[in-house]
mmCIF file of C-alpha atoms in Angstrom:
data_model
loop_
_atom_site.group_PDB
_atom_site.id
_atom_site.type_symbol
_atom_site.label_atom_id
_atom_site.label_comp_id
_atom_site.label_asym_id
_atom_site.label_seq_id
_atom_site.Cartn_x
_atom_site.Cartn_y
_atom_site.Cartn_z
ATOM 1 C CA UNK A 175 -16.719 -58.376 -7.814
ATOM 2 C CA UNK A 176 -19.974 -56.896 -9.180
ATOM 3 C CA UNK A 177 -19.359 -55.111 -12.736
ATOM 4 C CA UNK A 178 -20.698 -52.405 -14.017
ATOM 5 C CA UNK A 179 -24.303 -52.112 -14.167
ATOM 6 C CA UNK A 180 -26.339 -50.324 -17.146
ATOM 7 C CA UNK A 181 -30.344 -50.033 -17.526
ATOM 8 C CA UNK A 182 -32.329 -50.270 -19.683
ATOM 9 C CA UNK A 183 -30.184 -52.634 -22.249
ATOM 10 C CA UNK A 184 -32.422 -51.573 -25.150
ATOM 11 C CA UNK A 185 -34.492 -48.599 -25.680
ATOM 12 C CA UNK A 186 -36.909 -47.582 -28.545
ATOM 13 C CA UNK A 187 -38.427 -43.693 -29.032
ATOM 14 C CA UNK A 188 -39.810 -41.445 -31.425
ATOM 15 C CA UNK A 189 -37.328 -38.406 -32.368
ATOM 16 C CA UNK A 190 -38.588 -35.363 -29.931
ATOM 17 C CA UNK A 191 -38.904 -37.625 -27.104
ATOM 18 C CA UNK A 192 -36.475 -37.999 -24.058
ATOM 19 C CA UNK A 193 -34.706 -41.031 -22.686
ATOM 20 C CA UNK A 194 -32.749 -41.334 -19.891
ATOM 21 C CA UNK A 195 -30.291 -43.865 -19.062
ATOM 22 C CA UNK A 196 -28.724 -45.099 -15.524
ATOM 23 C CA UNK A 197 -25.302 -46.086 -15.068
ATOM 24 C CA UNK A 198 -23.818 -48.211 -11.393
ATOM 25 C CA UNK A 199 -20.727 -47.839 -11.555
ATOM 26 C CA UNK A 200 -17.640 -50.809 -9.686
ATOM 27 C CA UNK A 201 -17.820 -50.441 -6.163
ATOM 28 C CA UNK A 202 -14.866 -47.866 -5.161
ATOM 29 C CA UNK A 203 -14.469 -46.596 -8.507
ATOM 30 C CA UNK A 204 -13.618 -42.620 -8.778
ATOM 31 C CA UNK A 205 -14.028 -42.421 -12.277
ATOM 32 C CA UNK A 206 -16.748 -42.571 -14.522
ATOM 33 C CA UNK A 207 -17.299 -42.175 -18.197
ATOM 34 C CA UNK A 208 -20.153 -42.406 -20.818
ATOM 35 C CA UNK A 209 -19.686 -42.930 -24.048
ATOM 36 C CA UNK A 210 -21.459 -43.017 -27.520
ATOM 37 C CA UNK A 211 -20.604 -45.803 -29.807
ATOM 38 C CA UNK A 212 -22.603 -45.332 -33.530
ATOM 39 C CA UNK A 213 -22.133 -48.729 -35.382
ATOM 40 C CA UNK A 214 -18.887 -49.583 -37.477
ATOM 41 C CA UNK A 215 -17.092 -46.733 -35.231
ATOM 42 C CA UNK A 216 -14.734 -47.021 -31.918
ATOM 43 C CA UNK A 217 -16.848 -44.958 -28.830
ATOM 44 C CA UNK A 218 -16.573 -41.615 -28.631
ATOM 45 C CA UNK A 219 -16.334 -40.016 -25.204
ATOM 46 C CA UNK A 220 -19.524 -37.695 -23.848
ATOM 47 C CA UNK A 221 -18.480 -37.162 -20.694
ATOM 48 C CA UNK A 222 -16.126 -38.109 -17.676
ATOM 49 C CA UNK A 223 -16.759 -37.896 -13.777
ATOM 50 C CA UNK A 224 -14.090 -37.694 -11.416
ATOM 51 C CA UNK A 225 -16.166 -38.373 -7.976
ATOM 52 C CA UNK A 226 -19.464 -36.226 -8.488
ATOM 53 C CA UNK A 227 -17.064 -33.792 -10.694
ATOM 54 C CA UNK A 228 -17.029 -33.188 -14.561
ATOM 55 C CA UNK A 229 -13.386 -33.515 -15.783
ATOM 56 C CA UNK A 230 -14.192 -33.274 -19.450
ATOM 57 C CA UNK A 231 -17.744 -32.916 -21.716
ATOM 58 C CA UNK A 232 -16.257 -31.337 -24.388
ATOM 59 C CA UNK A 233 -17.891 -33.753 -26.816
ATOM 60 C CA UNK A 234 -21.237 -33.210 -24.639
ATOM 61 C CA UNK A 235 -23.714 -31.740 -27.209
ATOM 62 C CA UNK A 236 -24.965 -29.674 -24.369
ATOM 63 C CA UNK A 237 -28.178 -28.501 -26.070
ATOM 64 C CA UNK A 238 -30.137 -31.772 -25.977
ATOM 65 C CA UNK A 239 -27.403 -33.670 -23.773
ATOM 66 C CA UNK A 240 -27.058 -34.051 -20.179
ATOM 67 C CA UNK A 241 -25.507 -36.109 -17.062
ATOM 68 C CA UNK A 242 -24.739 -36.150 -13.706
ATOM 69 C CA UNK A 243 -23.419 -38.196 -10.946
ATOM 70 C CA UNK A 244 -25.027 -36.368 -7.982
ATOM 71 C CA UNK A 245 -23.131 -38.386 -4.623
ATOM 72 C CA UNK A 246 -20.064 -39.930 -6.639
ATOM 73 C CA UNK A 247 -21.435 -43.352 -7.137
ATOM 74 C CA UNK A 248 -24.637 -43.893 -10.216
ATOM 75 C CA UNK A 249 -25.024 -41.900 -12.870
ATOM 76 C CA UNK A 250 -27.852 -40.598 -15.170
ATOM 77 C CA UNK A 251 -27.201 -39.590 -18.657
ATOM 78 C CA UNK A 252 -30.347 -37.937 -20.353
ATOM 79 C CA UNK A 253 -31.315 -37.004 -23.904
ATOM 80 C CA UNK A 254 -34.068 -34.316 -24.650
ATOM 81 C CA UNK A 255 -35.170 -33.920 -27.018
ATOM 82 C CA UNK A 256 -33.561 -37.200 -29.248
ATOM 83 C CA UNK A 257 -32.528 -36.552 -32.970
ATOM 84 C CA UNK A 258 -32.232 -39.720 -35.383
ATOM 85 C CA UNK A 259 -28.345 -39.381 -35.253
ATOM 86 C CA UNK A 260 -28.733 -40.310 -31.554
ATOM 87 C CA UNK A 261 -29.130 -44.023 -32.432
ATOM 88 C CA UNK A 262 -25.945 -45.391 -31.120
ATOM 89 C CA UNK A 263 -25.005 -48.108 -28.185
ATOM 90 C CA UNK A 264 -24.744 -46.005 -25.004
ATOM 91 C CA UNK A 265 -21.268 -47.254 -23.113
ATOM 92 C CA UNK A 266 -20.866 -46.298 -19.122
ATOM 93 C CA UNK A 267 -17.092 -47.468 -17.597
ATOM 94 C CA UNK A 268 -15.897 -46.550 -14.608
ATOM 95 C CA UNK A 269 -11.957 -46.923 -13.547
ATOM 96 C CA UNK A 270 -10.518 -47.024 -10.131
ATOM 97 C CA UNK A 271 -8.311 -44.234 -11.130
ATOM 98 C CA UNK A 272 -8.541 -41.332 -14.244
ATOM 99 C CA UNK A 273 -6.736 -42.484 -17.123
ATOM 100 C CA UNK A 274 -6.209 -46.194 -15.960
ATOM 101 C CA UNK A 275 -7.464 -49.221 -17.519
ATOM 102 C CA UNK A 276 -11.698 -48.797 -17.840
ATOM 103 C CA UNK A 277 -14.513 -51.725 -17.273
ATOM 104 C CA UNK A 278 -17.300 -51.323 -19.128
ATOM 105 C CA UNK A 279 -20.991 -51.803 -18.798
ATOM 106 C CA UNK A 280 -23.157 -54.058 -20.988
ATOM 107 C CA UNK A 281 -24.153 -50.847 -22.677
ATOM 108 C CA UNK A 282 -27.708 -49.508 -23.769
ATOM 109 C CA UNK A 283 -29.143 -49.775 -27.145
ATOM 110 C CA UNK A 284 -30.890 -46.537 -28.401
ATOM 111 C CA UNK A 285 -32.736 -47.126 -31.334
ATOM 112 C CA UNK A 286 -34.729 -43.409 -32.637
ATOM 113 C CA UNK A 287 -37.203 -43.892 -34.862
ATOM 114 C CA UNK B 62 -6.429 -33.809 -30.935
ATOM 115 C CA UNK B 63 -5.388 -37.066 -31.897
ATOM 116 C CA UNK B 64 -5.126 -39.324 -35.060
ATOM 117 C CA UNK B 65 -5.605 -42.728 -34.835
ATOM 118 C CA UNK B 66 -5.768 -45.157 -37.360
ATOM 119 C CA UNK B 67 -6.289 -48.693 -37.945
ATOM 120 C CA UNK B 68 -7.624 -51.237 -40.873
ATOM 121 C CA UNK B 69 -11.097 -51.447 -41.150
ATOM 122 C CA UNK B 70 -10.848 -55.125 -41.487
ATOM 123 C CA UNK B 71 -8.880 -58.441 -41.219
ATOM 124 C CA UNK B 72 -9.576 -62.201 -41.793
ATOM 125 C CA UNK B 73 -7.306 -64.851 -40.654
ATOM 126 C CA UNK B 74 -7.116 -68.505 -39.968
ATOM 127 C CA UNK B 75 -7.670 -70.537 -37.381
ATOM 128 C CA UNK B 76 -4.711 -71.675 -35.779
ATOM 129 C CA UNK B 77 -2.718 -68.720 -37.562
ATOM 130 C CA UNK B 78 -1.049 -65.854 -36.544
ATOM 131 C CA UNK B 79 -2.303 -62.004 -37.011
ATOM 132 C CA UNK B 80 -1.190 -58.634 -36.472
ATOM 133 C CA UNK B 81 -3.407 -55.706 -35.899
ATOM 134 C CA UNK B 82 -1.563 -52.209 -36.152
ATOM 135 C CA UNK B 83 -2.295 -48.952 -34.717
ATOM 136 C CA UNK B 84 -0.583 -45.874 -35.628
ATOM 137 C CA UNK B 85 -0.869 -42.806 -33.865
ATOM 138 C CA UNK B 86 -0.123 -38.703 -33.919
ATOM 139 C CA UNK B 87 -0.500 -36.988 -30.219
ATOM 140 C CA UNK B 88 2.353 -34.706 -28.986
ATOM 141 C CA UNK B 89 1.150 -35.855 -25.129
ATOM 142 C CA UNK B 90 1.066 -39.521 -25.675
ATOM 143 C CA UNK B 91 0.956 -41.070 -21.983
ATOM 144 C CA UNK B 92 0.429 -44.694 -22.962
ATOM 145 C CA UNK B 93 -1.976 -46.863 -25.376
ATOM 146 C CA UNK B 94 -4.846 -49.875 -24.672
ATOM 147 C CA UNK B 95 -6.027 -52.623 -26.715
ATOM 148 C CA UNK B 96 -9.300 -53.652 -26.223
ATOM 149 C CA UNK B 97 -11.833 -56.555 -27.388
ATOM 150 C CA UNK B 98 -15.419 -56.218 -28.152
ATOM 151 C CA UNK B 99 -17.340 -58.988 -29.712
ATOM 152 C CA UNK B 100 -20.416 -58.101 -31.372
ATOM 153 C CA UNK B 101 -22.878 -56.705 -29.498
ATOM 154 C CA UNK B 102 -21.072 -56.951 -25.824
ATOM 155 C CA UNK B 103 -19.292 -53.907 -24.009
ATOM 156 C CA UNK B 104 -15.462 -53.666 -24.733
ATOM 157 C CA UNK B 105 -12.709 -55.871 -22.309
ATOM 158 C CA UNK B 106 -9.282 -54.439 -21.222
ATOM 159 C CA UNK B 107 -6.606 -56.652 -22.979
ATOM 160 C CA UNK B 108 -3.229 -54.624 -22.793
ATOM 161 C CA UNK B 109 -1.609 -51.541 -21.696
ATOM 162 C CA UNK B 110 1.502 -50.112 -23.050
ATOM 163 C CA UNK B 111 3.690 -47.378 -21.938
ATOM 164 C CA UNK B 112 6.739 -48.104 -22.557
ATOM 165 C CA UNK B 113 8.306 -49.496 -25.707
ATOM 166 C CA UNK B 114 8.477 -52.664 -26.463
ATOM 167 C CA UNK B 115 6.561 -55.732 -26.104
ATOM 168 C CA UNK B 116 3.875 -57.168 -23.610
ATOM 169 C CA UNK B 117 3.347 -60.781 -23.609
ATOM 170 C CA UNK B 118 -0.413 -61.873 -22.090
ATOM 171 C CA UNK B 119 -0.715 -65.874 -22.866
ATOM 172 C CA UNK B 120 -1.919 -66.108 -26.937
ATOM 173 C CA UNK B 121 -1.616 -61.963 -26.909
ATOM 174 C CA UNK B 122 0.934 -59.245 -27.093
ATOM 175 C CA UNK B 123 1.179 -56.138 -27.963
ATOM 176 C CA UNK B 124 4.457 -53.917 -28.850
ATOM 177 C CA UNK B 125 4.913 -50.216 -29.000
ATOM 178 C CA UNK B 126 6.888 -47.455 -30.502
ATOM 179 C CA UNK B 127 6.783 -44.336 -29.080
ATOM 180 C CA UNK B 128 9.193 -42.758 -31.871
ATOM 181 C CA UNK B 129 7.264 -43.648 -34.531
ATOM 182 C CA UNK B 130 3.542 -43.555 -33.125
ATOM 183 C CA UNK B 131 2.755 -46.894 -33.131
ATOM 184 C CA UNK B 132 1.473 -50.440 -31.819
ATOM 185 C CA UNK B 133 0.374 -53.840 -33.003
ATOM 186 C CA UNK B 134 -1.989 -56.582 -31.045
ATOM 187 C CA UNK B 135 -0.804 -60.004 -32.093
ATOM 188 C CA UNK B 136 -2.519 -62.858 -31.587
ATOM 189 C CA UNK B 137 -1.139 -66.356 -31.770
ATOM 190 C CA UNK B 138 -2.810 -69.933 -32.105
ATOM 191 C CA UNK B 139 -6.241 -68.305 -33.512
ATOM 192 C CA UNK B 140 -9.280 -69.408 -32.067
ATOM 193 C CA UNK B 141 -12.816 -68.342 -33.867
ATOM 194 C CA UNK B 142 -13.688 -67.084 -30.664
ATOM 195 C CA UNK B 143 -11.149 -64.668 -30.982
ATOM 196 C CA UNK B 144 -13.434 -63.068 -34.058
ATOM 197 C CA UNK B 145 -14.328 -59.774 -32.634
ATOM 198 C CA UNK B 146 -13.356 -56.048 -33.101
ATOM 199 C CA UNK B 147 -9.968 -54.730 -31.473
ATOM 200 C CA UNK B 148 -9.685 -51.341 -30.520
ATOM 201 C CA UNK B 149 -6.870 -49.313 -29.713
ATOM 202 C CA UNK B 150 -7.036 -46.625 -27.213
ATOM 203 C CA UNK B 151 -4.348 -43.656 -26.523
ATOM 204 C CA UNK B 152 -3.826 -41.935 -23.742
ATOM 205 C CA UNK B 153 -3.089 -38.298 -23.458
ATOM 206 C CA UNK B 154 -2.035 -36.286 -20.986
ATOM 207 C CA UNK B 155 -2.689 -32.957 -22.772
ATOM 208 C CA UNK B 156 -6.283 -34.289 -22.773
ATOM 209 C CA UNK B 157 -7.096 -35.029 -18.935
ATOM 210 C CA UNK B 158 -5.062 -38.573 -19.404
ATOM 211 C CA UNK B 159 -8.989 -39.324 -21.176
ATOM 212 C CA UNK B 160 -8.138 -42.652 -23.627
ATOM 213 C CA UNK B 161 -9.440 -41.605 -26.795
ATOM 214 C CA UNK B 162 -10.345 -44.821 -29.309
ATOM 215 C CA UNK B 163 -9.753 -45.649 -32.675
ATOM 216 C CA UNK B 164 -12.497 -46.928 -35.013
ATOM 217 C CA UNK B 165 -11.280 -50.711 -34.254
ATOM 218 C CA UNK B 166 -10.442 -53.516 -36.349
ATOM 219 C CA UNK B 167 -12.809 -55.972 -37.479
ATOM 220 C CA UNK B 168 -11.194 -59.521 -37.446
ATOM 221 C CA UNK B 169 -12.945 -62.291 -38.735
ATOM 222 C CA UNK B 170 -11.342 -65.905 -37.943
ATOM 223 C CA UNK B 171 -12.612 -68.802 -40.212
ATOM 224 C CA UNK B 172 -11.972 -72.454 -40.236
#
């Protein structure tokens, strides 16, 4: 079984720019979450899909933050403009039901100069 | 919200014993995950537990108390591959059932 898929693994930018990242989640898998993980800390939930539904972005910073999952499979998360703070490993998972145990992606390293 | 806390940081021995603790505060607790992430790779499931007690997985278990908000990880017959961080993750069902995570625990295995 295929895990889940994350690109790019590593991206560099200059603070103002945007980034995007793209998430595939495990085949059959309803649920999918991105989440932020700043060094030293645990990851911090953005955002959670249920299908092509939003469950939960209460920790979205919706001004410069945003995703979607447009037919219930991949997903895009996208920062514009990026802020130094941003610099964090980007974590997608996806679970075949909400609240069960998650698999995650490889993640993406955002590095904000 | 939740609270969840755990030590920053542990070392151990190979071949020893440790035990990781997480303690909790959530009025909807609906179960709690450990979790294993080695530097630099994505997190990997280890253990759920809802009810109290202890879950036996090969060199890992993991207990719970639901009374007194919290868990241990222990891990038997250390190996250094088993130097990674260990986060715990509770669910709530006040929250969307959403697992919220801990900071983890750092454990460092030497020879």
């Amino acid at each position: 079984e295929a895990g889940v898929a994350q690109s790019p693994r590593y991206k560099i930018i200059e603070k103002r720019q945007s980034v995007a990242f793209w998430c595939n989640p495990i085949s059959g898998h309803a649920t999918l979450y991105w989440y932020q993980q700043i060094l030293g800390q645990g990851p911090k939930l953005l955002i959670q899909f249920q299908n092509n539904g939003v469950v939960d972005d209460s920790q979205l910073p919706k001004d410069r933050f945003s995703a979607e999952r447009l037919k219930g499979v991949d997903s895009t998360l996208k920062i514009q403009p990026a802020k130094l703070e941003d610099s964090a490993v980007y974590l997608c998972a996806s679970s075949p039901r909400q609240g069960y145990e998650q698999f995650f992606g490889p993640g993406t390293r955002l590095t904000v100069l | 919200g939740q609270n969840i806390d755990q030590p920053t940081e542990m070392t151990a021995t190979e071949g020893a014993i440790v035990q990781i603790n997480c303690t909790y505060q959530t009025s909807g607790f609906n179960g709690l995950f450990w979790y294993q992430q080695h530097a630099g790779e994505a997190p990997t499931f280890l253990s759920y537990n809802v009810l109290d007690g202890l879950e036996e997985k090969g060199r890992f278990s993991s207990f719970l108390s639901r009374s007194k908000g919290y868990s241990y990880l222990l891990l038997k017959e250390l190996q250094m591959k088993d130097s990674a961080s260990y986060l715990c993750a509770v669910r709530d069902r006040r929250g969307s059932y959403i697992p919220t995570f801990g900071r983890g625990t750092s454990l460092i295995v030497h020879p």
